[in-house]
CSV table of C-alpha atoms in Angstrom, one decimal:
chain,number,residue,atom,x,y,z
A,1081,UNK,CA,0.0,0.0,0.0
A,1082,UNK,CA,1.5,3.3,-1.0
A,1083,UNK,CA,0.7,6.8,0.3
A,1084,UNK,CA,2.0,9.4,-2.1
A,1085,UNK,CA,4.5,12.0,-0.8
A,1086,UNK,CA,2.1,14.7,-2.1
A,1087,UNK,CA,-0.4,13.7,0.6
A,1088,UNK,CA,-0.9,16.3,3.3
A,1089,UNK,CA,-2.2,16.2,6.9
A,1090,UNK,CA,-5.0,18.2,8.3
A,1091,UNK,CA,-2.7,21.2,8.8
A,1092,UNK,CA,-1.5,21.1,5.2
A,1093,UNK,CA,1.9,19.7,5.9
A,1094,UNK,CA,3.4,17.4,3.2
A,1095,UNK,CA,4.2,13.8,4.0
A,1096,UNK,CA,7.8,13.0,4.9
A,1097,UNK,CA,7.7,9.3,4.1
A,1098,UNK,CA,11.4,8.6,4.5
A,1099,UNK,CA,11.8,10.9,7.5
A,1100,UNK,CA,14.8,12.8,6.0
A,1101,UNK,CA,13.1,16.2,6.2
A,1102,UNK,CA,14.1,16.8,2.6
A,1103,UNK,CA,12.2,17.0,-0.7
A,1104,UNK,CA,8.9,16.8,1.2
A,1105,UNK,CA,6.0,16.1,-1.1
A,1106,UNK,CA,8.1,14.5,-3.8
A,1107,UNK,CA,8.1,10.9,-5.0
A,1108,UNK,CA,11.0,10.1,-2.8
A,1109,UNK,CA,8.8,10.7,0.2
A,1110,UNK,CA,6.1,8.2,-0.8
A,1111,UNK,CA,5.4,5.9,2.1
A,1112,UNK,CA,5.1,2.2,1.4
A,1113,UNK,CA,3.4,-0.4,3.7
A,1114,UNK,CA,4.1,-4.1,2.9
A,1115,UNK,CA,1.7,-6.8,4.1
A,1116,UNK,CA,2.4,-10.5,4.1
A,1117,UNK,CA,-0.7,-12.7,4.3
A,1118,UNK,CA,-0.6,-16.3,5.5
A,1119,UNK,CA,-2.2,-19.0,3.2
A,1120,UNK,CA,-5.9,-19.5,3.9
A,1121,UNK,CA,-5.2,-23.0,5.1
A,1122,UNK,CA,-2.5,-22.0,7.6
A,1123,UNK,CA,-4.8,-23.0,10.5
A,1124,UNK,CA,-6.1,-26.5,10.7
A,1125,UNK,CA,-9.5,-25.0,11.3
A,1126,UNK,CA,-9.3,-23.8,7.7
A,1127,UNK,CA,-8.0,-27.0,6.2
A,1128,UNK,CA,-8.6,-26.9,2.4
A,1129,UNK,CA,-10.8,-29.8,1.1
A,1130,UNK,CA,-9.2,-32.1,-1.5
A,1131,UNK,CA,-11.0,-35.0,-3.2
A,1132,UNK,CA,-10.5,-38.1,-5.2
A,1133,UNK,CA,-8.7,-41.5,-5.0
A,1134,UNK,CA,-5.8,-39.7,-6.5
A,1135,UNK,CA,-4.8,-36.2,-7.4
A,1136,UNK,CA,-2.1,-33.5,-7.4
A,1137,UNK,CA,-2.1,-29.9,-6.2
A,1138,UNK,CA,0.4,-27.0,-6.0
A,1139,UNK,CA,0.5,-24.9,-2.8
A,1140,UNK,CA,2.7,-22.7,-0.7
A,1141,UNK,CA,3.6,-22.5,3.0
A,1142,UNK,CA,5.1,-19.1,2.7
A,1143,UNK,CA,4.1,-16.9,5.7
A,1144,UNK,CA,2.4,-19.9,7.3
A,1145,UNK,CA,2.8,-20.5,11.1
A,1146,UNK,CA,2.6,-23.1,13.7
A,1147,UNK,CA,-0.4,-23.3,16.0
A,1148,UNK,CA,0.1,-23.0,19.7
A,1149,UNK,CA,-0.5,-26.7,20.6
A,1150,UNK,CA,0.5,-28.1,17.2
A,1151,UNK,CA,2.6,-31.3,17.5
A,1152,UNK,CA,6.1,-31.6,16.1
A,1153,UNK,CA,6.5,-33.6,12.9
A,1154,UNK,CA,9.0,-36.4,12.2
A,1155,UNK,CA,11.3,-35.1,14.9
A,1156,UNK,CA,11.3,-31.5,13.7
A,1157,UNK,CA,9.5,-28.5,15.2
A,1158,UNK,CA,8.6,-27.2,11.7
A,1159,UNK,CA,6.8,-23.9,12.0
A,1160,UNK,CA,5.1,-23.2,8.7
A,1161,UNK,CA,2.4,-25.8,8.3
A,1162,UNK,CA,-0.6,-25.7,5.9
A,1163,UNK,CA,-3.5,-28.2,6.1
A,1164,UNK,CA,-5.7,-30.2,3.8
A,1165,UNK,CA,-8.8,-32.3,4.5
A,1166,UNK,CA,-9.3,-35.6,2.6
A,1167,UNK,CA,-12.1,-38.1,2.8
A,1168,UNK,CA,-11.2,-41.7,1.8
A,1169,UNK,CA,-13.4,-43.1,-1.0
A,1170,UNK,CA,-12.5,-46.7,-0.2
A,1171,UNK,CA,-10.7,-48.8,2.3
A,1172,UNK,CA,-7.0,-49.4,1.4
A,1173,UNK,CA,-3.5,-48.1,1.6
A,1174,UNK,CA,-2.9,-44.6,0.2
A,1175,UNK,CA,0.3,-42.6,-0.4
A,1176,UNK,CA,0.8,-38.9,0.0
A,1177,UNK,CA,4.1,-37.3,-1.2
A,1178,UNK,CA,5.8,-34.0,-1.9
A,1179,UNK,CA,8.0,-35.3,-4.8
A,1180,UNK,CA,9.3,-32.5,-6.9
A,1181,UNK,CA,9.3,-29.9,-4.1
A,1182,UNK,CA,12.6,-27.9,-3.9
A,1183,UNK,CA,12.7,-27.3,-0.1
A,1184,UNK,CA,13.0,-29.8,2.7
A,1185,UNK,CA,9.5,-30.8,3.6
A,1186,UNK,CA,7.7,-32.5,6.5
A,1187,UNK,CA,4.5,-34.4,5.9
A,1188,UNK,CA,2.0,-35.8,8.4
A,1189,UNK,CA,-1.5,-37.3,8.5
A,1190,UNK,CA,-4.0,-37.5,11.3
A,1191,UNK,CA,-7.6,-38.6,11.7
A,1192,UNK,CA,-10.3,-35.9,11.8
A,1193,UNK,CA,-12.6,-37.0,14.6
A,1194,UNK,CA,-16.2,-36.2,13.9
A,1195,UNK,CA,-16.9,-35.4,17.6
A,1196,UNK,CA,-14.2,-32.7,17.8
A,1197,UNK,CA,-14.2,-29.2,16.5
A,1198,UNK,CA,-11.8,-28.7,13.5
A,1199,UNK,CA,-9.4,-26.5,15.5
A,1200,UNK,CA,-9.0,-29.4,18.0
A,1201,UNK,CA,-8.1,-32.0,15.4
A,1202,UNK,CA,-4.4,-31.9,16.1
A,1203,UNK,CA,-5.0,-31.9,19.8
A,1204,UNK,CA,-7.3,-34.9,19.7
A,1205,UNK,CA,-4.8,-37.4,18.4
A,1206,UNK,CA,-1.9,-38.5,20.7
A,1207,UNK,CA,0.3,-39.1,17.7
A,1208,UNK,CA,0.2,-38.8,13.9
A,1209,UNK,CA,-0.9,-41.9,12.1
A,1210,UNK,CA,1.8,-41.3,9.6
A,1211,UNK,CA,4.7,-38.8,9.5
A,1212,UNK,CA,7.9,-38.4,7.4
A,1213,UNK,CA,10.8,-36.1,6.9
A,1214,UNK,CA,12.9,-37.5,4.1
A,1215,UNK,CA,11.8,-40.0,1.5
A,1216,UNK,CA,15.0,-42.1,1.4
A,1217,UNK,CA,17.8,-40.0,0.1
A,1218,UNK,CA,15.4,-37.3,-1.0
A,1219,UNK,CA,14.6,-34.1,1.0
A,1220,UNK,CA,10.9,-34.5,0.0
A,1221,UNK,CA,8.5,-36.5,2.0
A,1222,UNK,CA,6.3,-39.5,1.6
A,1223,UNK,CA,3.8,-41.2,3.9
A,1224,UNK,CA,1.4,-44.1,3.5
A,1225,UNK,CA,-1.4,-45.4,5.7
A,1226,UNK,CA,-4.4,-47.6,5.6
A,1227,UNK,CA,-7.4,-45.3,5.0
A,1228,UNK,CA,-10.9,-46.4,5.9
A,1229,UNK,CA,-13.8,-45.7,3.5
A,1230,UNK,CA,-15.7,-42.5,4.6
A,1231,UNK,CA,-13.2,-41.4,7.2
A,1232,UNK,CA,-11.9,-37.9,7.1
A,1233,UNK,CA,-8.2,-37.2,7.4
A,1234,UNK,CA,-6.1,-34.1,7.8
A,1235,UNK,CA,-2.8,-33.8,5.9
A,1236,UNK,CA,-0.2,-31.3,6.9
A,1237,UNK,CA,2.7,-30.0,4.8
A,1238,UNK,CA,5.5,-28.2,6.7
A,1239,UNK,CA,9.1,-27.1,6.3
A,1240,UNK,CA,11.9,-28.7,8.2
A,1241,UNK,CA,13.5,-26.4,10.8
A,1242,UNK,CA,16.7,-24.7,9.8
A,1243,UNK,CA,19.4,-24.8,12.4
A,1244,UNK,CA,20.7,-21.4,13.6
A,1245,UNK,CA,20.5,-18.8,16.3
A,1246,UNK,CA,16.9,-18.4,15.5
A,1247,UNK,CA,15.5,-21.7,14.1
A,1248,UNK,CA,13.0,-21.1,11.3
A,1249,UNK,CA,11.0,-23.4,9.1
A,1250,UNK,CA,11.8,-23.7,5.4
A,1251,UNK,CA,9.2,-22.4,3.1
A,1252,UNK,CA,8.3,-22.2,-0.6
A,1253,UNK,CA,6.0,-23.6,-3.2
A,1254,UNK,CA,5.3,-27.4,-3.1
A,1255,UNK,CA,3.5,-30.1,-4.9
A,1256,UNK,CA,1.3,-32.6,-3.1
A,1257,UNK,CA,0.3,-35.9,-4.7
A,1258,UNK,CA,-1.9,-38.7,-3.4
A,1259,UNK,CA,-2.8,-42.1,-4.9
A,1260,UNK,CA,-3.7,-45.6,-3.7
A,1261,UNK,CA,-1.0,-48.1,-3.2
A,1262,UNK,CA,-1.0,-50.5,-6.2
A,1263,UNK,CA,-2.8,-53.6,-5.2
A,1264,UNK,CA,-1.0,-56.9,-5.9
A,1265,UNK,CA,-2.8,-59.9,-7.3
A,1266,UNK,CA,-1.4,-63.2,-6.3
A,1267,UNK,CA,-2.2,-66.6,-7.8
A,1268,UNK,CA,-1.7,-70.3,-7.1
A,1269,UNK,CA,-2.4,-73.5,-8.9
A,1270,UNK,CA,-4.9,-75.9,-7.2
A,1271,UNK,CA,-5.4,-79.6,-7.6
A,1272,UNK,CA,-6.9,-80.3,-11.0
A,1273,UNK,CA,-5.1,-77.4,-12.7
A,1274,UNK,CA,-7.5,-74.7,-11.3
A,1275,UNK,CA,-6.0,-71.3,-10.7
A,1276,UNK,CA,-6.9,-69.3,-7.5
A,1277,UNK,CA,-6.5,-65.5,-7.6
A,1278,UNK,CA,-6.6,-63.3,-4.6
A,1279,UNK,CA,-6.1,-59.6,-3.8
A,1280,UNK,CA,-6.7,-57.2,-0.9
A,1281,UNK,CA,-10.2,-55.8,-0.5
A,1282,UNK,CA,-10.6,-52.8,-2.8
A,1283,UNK,CA,-13.2,-51.1,-4.8
A,1284,UNK,CA,-11.0,-51.0,-7.9
A,1285,UNK,CA,-12.0,-52.9,-11.0
A,1286,UNK,CA,-9.8,-55.5,-12.6
A,1287,UNK,CA,-10.0,-57.0,-16.1
A,1288,UNK,CA,-8.9,-60.7,-16.2
A,1289,UNK,CA,-7.9,-62.4,-19.4
A,1290,UNK,CA,-7.0,-66.1,-19.6
A,1291,UNK,CA,-5.5,-68.6,-22.1
A,1292,UNK,CA,-5.7,-72.3,-22.4
A,1293,UNK,CA,-2.1,-72.8,-21.3
A,1294,UNK,CA,-0.4,-72.2,-18.0
A,1295,UNK,CA,3.1,-71.0,-18.3
C-alpha cells in the first residue's frame, strides 16, 4: 500500500515518508506499507478440502505459522504448516508425497474425529498416524497409511526447521500428490489345474484375461 509524498495532513503539511526532512511532497517521500498474508489453510480449522482417490495440487507454505499446541512432525518443530482435509473413498492403503518440491518438507496425517471441532483435530490425536521427513535420500516426504472408507483425514505440509541462532522453518512452493498403493494380485495352482486368484479388499475394478495354457 502506497501513500504518495504529495499527501498532506489536516494542517496542510506534506508527507515525509522517508523521515529525512528533505524533498517533502516529492516521489522520494512516498510511504510504502508491505503486508504478508498467510495462506488461507494456515490454520487446521481452515484445512482446504481435497477430493478423489488420486490427485495433485500445488501450494505454498510461505508466511504460514505453527499453531500454539501443534505437534512436532517427524522429529522437527517445523513452524510453517498448511493443512488439507481428505475423505477416503475406499478402504485401502494410500500414499501422499511432496515429490518435486525444492525445499526440505515435513509431511503428516491425522484422523479428523467427527466429535471434535476442527481446531481441535491436532489436539485430539496423541500421535500422527503417519509422518515423514525424508523419502529415502530425498529431501521431499512420503507417507502411507491404511485409510478407511468414509473417514476424514487431515494432511499437513510443513518445512523442516533450519538450524541457527533463531530456528526457522523452510518455506516455498510445493507439490502434493496422493494415490492408492498399487494392489497386488497373487495366484496359485490348485489340484486339477485350477488357478486361484486373490487380492486385498478394494473397490478398484480388474480385467482378467485367460488362455488355455499355464506358463
